[in-house]
PDB file of C-alpha atoms in Angstrom:
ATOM      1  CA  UNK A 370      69.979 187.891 228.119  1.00  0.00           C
ATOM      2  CA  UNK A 371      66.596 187.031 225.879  1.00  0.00           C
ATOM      3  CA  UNK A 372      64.973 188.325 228.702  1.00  0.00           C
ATOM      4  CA  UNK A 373      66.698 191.791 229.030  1.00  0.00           C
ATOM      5  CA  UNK A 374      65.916 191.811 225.518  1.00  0.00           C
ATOM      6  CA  UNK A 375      61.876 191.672 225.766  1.00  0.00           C
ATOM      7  CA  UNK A 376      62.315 194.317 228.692  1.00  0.00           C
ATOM      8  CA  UNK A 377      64.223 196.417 226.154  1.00  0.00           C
ATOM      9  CA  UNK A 378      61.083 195.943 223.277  1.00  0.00           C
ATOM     10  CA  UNK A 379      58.593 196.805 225.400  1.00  0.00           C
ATOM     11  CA  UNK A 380      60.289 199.663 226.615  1.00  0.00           C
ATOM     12  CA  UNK A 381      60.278 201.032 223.460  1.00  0.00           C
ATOM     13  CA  UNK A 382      57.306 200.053 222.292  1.00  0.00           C
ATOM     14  CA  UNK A 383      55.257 202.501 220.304  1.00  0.00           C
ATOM     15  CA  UNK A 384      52.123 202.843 220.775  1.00  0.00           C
ATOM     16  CA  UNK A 385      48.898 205.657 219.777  1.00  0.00           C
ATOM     17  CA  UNK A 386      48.209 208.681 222.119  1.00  0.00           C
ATOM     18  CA  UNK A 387      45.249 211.444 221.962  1.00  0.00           C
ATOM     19  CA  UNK A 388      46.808 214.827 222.356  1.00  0.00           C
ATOM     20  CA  UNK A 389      44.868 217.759 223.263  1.00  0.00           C
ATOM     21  CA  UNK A 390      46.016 220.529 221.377  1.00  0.00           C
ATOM     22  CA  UNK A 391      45.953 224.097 221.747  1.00  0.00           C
ATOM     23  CA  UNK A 392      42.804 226.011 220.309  1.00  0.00           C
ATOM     24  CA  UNK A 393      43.366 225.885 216.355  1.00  0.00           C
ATOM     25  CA  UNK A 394      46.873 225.052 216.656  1.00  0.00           C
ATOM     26  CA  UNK A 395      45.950 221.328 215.679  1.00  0.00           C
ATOM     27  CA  UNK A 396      48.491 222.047 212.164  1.00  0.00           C
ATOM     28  CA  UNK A 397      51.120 223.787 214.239  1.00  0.00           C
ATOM     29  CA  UNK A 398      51.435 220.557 217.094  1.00  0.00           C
ATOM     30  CA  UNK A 399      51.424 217.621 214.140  1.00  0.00           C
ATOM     31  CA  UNK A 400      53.824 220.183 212.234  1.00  0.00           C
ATOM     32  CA  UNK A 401      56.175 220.438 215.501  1.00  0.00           C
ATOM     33  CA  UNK A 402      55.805 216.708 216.470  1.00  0.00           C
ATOM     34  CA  UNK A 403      56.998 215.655 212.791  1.00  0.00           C
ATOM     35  CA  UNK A 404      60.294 216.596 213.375  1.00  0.00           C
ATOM     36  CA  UNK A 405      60.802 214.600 216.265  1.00  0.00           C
ATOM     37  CA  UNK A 406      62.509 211.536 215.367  1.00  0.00           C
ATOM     38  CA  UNK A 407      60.226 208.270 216.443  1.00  0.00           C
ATOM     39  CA  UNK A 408      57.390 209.906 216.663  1.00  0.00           C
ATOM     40  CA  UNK A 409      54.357 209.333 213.876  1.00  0.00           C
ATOM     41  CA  UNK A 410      51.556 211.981 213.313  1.00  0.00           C
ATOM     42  CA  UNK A 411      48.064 211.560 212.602  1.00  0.00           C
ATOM     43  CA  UNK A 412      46.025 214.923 211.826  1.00  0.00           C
ATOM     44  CA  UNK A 413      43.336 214.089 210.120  1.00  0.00           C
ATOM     45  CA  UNK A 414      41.363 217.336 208.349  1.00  0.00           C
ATOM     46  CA  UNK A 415      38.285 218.575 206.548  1.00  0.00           C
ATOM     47  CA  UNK A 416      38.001 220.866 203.759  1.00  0.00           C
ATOM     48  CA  UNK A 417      34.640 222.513 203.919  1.00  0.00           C
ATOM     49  CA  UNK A 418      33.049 225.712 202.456  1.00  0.00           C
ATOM     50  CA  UNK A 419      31.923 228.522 205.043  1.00  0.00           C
ATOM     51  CA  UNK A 420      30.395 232.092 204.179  1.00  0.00           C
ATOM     52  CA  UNK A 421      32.294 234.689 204.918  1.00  0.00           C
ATOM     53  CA  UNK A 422      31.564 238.584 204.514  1.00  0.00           C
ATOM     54  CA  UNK A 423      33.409 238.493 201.072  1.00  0.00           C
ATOM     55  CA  UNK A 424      31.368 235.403 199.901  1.00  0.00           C
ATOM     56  CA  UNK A 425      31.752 231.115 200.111  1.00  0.00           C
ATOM     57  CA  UNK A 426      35.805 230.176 200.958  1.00  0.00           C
ATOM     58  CA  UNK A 427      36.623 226.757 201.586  1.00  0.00           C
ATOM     59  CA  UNK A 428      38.866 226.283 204.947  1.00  0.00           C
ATOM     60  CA  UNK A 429      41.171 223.506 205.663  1.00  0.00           C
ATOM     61  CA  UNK A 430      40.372 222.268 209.669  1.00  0.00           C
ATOM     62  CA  UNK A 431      41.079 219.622 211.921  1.00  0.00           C
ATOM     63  CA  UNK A 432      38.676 216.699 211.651  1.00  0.00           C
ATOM     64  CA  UNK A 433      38.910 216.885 215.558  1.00  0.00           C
ATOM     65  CA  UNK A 434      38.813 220.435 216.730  1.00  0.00           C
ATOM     66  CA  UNK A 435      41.434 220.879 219.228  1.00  0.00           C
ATOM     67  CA  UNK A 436      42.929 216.870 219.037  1.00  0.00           C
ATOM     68  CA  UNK A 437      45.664 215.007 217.114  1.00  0.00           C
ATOM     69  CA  UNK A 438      47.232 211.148 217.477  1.00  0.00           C
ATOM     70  CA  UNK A 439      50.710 210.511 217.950  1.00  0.00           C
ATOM     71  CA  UNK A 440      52.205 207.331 218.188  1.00  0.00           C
ATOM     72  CA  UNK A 441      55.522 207.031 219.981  1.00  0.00           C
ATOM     73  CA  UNK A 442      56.952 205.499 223.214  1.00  0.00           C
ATOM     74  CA  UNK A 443      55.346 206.485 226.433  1.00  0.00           C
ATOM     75  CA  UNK A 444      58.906 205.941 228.362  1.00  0.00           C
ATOM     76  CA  UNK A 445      60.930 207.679 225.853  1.00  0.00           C
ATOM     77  CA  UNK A 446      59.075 210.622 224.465  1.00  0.00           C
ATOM     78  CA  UNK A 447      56.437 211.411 226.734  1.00  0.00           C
ATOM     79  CA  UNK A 448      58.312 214.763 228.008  1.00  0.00           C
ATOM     80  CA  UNK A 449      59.137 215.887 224.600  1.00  0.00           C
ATOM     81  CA  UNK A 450      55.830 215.677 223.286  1.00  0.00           C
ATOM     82  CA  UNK A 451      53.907 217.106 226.387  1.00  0.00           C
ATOM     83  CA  UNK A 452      56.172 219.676 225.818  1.00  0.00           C
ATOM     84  CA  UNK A 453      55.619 220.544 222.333  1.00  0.00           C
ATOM     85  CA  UNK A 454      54.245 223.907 220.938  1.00  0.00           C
ATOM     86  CA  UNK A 455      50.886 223.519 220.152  1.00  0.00           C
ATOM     87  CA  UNK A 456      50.251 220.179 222.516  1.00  0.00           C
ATOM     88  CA  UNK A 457      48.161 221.076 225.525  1.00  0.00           C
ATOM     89  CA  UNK A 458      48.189 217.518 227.143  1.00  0.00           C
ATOM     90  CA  UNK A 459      47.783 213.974 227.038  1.00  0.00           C
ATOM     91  CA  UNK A 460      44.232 212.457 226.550  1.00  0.00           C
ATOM     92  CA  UNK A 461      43.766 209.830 228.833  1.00  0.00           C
ATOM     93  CA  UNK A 462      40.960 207.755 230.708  1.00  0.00           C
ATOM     94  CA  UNK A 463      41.637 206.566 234.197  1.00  0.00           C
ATOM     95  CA  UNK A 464      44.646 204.639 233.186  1.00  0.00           C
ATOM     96  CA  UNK A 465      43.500 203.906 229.836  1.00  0.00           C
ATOM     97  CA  UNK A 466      46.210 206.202 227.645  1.00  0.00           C
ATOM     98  CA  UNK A 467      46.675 204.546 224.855  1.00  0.00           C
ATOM     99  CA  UNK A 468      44.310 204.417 221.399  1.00  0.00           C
ATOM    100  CA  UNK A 469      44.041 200.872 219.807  1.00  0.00           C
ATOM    101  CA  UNK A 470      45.669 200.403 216.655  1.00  0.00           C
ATOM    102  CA  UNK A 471      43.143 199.090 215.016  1.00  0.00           C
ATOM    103  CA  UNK A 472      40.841 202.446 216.090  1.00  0.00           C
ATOM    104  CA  UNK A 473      43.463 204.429 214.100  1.00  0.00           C
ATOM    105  CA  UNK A 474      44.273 201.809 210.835  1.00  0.00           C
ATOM    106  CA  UNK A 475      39.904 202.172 210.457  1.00  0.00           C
ATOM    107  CA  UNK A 476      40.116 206.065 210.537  1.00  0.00           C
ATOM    108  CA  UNK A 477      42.857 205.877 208.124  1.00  0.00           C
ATOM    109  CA  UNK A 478      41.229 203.164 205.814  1.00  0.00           C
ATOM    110  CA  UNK A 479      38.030 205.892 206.056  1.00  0.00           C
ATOM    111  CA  UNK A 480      39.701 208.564 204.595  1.00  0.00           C
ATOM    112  CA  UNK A 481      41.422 209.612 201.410  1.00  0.00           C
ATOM    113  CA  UNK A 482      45.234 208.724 200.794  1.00  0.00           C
ATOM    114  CA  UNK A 483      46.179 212.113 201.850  1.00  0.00           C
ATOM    115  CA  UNK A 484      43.873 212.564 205.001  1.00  0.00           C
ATOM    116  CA  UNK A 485      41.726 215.170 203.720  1.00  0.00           C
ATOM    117  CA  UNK A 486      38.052 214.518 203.700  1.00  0.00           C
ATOM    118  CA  UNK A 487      36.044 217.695 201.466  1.00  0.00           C
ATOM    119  CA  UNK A 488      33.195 218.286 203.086  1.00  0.00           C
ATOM    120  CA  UNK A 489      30.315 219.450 199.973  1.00  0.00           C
ATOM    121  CA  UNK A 490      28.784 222.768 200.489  1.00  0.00           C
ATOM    122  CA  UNK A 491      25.608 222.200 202.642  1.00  0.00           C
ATOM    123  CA  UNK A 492      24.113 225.526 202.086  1.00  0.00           C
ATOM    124  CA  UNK A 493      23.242 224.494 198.634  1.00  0.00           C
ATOM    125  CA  UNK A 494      20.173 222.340 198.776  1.00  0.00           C
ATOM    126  CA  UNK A 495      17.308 221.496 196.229  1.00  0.00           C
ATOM    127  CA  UNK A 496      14.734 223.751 195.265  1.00  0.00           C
ATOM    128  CA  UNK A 497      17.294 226.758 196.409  1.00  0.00           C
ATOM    129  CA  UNK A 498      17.034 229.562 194.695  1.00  0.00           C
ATOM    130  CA  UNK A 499      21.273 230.475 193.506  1.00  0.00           C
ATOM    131  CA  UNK A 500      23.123 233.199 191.763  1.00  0.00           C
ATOM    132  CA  UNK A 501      26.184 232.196 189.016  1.00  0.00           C
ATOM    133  CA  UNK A 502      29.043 234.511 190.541  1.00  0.00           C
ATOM    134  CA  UNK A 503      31.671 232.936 187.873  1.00  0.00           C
ATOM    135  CA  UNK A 504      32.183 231.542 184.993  1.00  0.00           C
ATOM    136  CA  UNK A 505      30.033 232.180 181.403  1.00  0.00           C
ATOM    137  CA  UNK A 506      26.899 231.742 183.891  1.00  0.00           C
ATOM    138  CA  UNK A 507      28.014 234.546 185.988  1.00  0.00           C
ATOM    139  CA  UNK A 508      25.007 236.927 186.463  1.00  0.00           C
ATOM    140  CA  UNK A 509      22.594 234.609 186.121  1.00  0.00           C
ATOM    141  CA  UNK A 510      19.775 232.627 188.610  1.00  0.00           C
ATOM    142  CA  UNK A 511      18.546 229.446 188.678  1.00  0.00           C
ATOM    143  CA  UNK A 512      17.455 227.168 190.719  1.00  0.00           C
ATOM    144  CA  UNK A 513      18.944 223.765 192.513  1.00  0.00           C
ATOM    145  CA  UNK A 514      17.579 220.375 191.091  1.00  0.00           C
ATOM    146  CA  UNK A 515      20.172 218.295 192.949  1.00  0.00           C
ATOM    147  CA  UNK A 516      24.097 217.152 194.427  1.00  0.00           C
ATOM    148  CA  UNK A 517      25.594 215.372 192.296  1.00  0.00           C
ATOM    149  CA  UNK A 518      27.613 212.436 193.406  1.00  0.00           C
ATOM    150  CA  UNK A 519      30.875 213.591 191.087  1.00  0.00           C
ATOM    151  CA  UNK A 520      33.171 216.291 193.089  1.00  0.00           C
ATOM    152  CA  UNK A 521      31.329 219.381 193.703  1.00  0.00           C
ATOM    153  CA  UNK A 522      29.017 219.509 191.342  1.00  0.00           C
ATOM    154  CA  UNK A 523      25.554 220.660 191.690  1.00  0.00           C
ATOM    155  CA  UNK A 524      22.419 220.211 188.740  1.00  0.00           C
ATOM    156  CA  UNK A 525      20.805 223.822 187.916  1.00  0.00           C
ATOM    157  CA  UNK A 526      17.586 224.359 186.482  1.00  0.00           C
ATOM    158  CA  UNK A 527      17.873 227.238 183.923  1.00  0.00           C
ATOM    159  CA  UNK A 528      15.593 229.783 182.748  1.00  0.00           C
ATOM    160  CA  UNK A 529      17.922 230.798 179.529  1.00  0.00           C
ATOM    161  CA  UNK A 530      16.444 232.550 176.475  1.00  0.00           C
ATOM    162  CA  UNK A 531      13.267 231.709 177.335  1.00  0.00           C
ATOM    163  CA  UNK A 532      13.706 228.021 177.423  1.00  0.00           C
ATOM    164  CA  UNK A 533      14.605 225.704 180.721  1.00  0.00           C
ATOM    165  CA  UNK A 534      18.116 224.215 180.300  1.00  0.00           C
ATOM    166  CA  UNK A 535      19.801 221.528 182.969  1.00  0.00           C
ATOM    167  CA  UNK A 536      23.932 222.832 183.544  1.00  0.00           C
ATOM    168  CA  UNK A 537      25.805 221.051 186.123  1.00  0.00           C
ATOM    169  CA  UNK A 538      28.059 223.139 187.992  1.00  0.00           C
ATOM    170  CA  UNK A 539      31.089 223.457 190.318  1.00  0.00           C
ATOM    171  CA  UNK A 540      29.653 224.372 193.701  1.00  0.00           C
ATOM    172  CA  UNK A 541      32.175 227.309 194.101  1.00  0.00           C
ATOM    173  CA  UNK A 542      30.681 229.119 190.826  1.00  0.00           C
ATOM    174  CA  UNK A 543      26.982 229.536 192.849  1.00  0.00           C
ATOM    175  CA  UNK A 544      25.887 231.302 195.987  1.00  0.00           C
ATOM    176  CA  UNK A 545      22.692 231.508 197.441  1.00  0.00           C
ATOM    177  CA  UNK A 546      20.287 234.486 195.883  1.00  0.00           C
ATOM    178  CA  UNK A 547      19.825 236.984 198.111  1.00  0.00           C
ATOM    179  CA  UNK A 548      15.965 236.975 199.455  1.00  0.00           C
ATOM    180  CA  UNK A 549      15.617 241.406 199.404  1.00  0.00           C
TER     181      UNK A 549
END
């Protein structure tokens, strides 16, 4: 009977899986997999700042274009996760399929609580030249003296009234000045 037992454990032993996902559907697969019970989702994501024709917006993506982890039991679930919107197929090397705990625990310990790394604006560099587009700034240039370590906040070199004044900023209240 103990041994029946041990047969029965492994069986339904859960283990890690890379899952290819559908082109930008990363959010959609996790979402879908979720509700499946006995099956964990890991979809780690980045929050960055891209230019777009109506100025800076900061997107929410996958940390891993186009790949999620799920961890689950190969015997029991494999169907119903292959199967799930969003989930293209199964990542796998050879026989290798499965991702090593400990791979997954260190990309968890790396990132925030809630799995969201923000990426700072990487446009904004010293020495470039920016415009204020908000705040009681707004209007006004200056120029970059440095990234601060805080969130989001950038050190501007100010030409105000005739006198040079140091502001520190949130990185979404600049843009670049426009070279005409």
């Amino acid at each position: 009977m103990e041994s029946s037992a041990k047969g029965t454990a492994r069986t339904n032993q859960r283990d890690w899986f890379c899952l290819r996902t559908q082109t930008k559907r990363e959010h959609i697969a996790a979402a879908m997999l979720d509700r499946h019970e006995g099956v964990e989702v890991f979809c780690p994501r980045i929050s960055q700042i891209k230019k777009t024709k109506a100025g800076k917006k900061r997107f929410v993506e996958a940390l891993f274009p186009g790949y999620i982890f799920a961890r689950f039991s190969f015997r029991e679930h494999y169907r119903l996760v292959i199967h799930t919107q969003g989930v293209s197929r199964l990542v796998e090397s050879g026989t290798r399929r499965a991702v090593p705990d400990r791979v997954i625990q260190e990309l968890k310990a790396s990132l925030p609580e809630e799995g969201l790394l923000e990426a700072p604006d990487l446009s904004i560099k010293p020495g470039a030249e920016v415009e204020f587009v908000s705040g009681s700034l707004q209007g006004l240039n200056g120029r970059v003296i440095a990234q601060l370590p805080s969130r989001e906040r950038i050190q501007i070199l100010l030409d105000f009234l005739g006198r040079e004044i140091t502001v520190a900023v949130s990185a979404e209240d600049i843009i670049l000045s426009r070279k005409d």
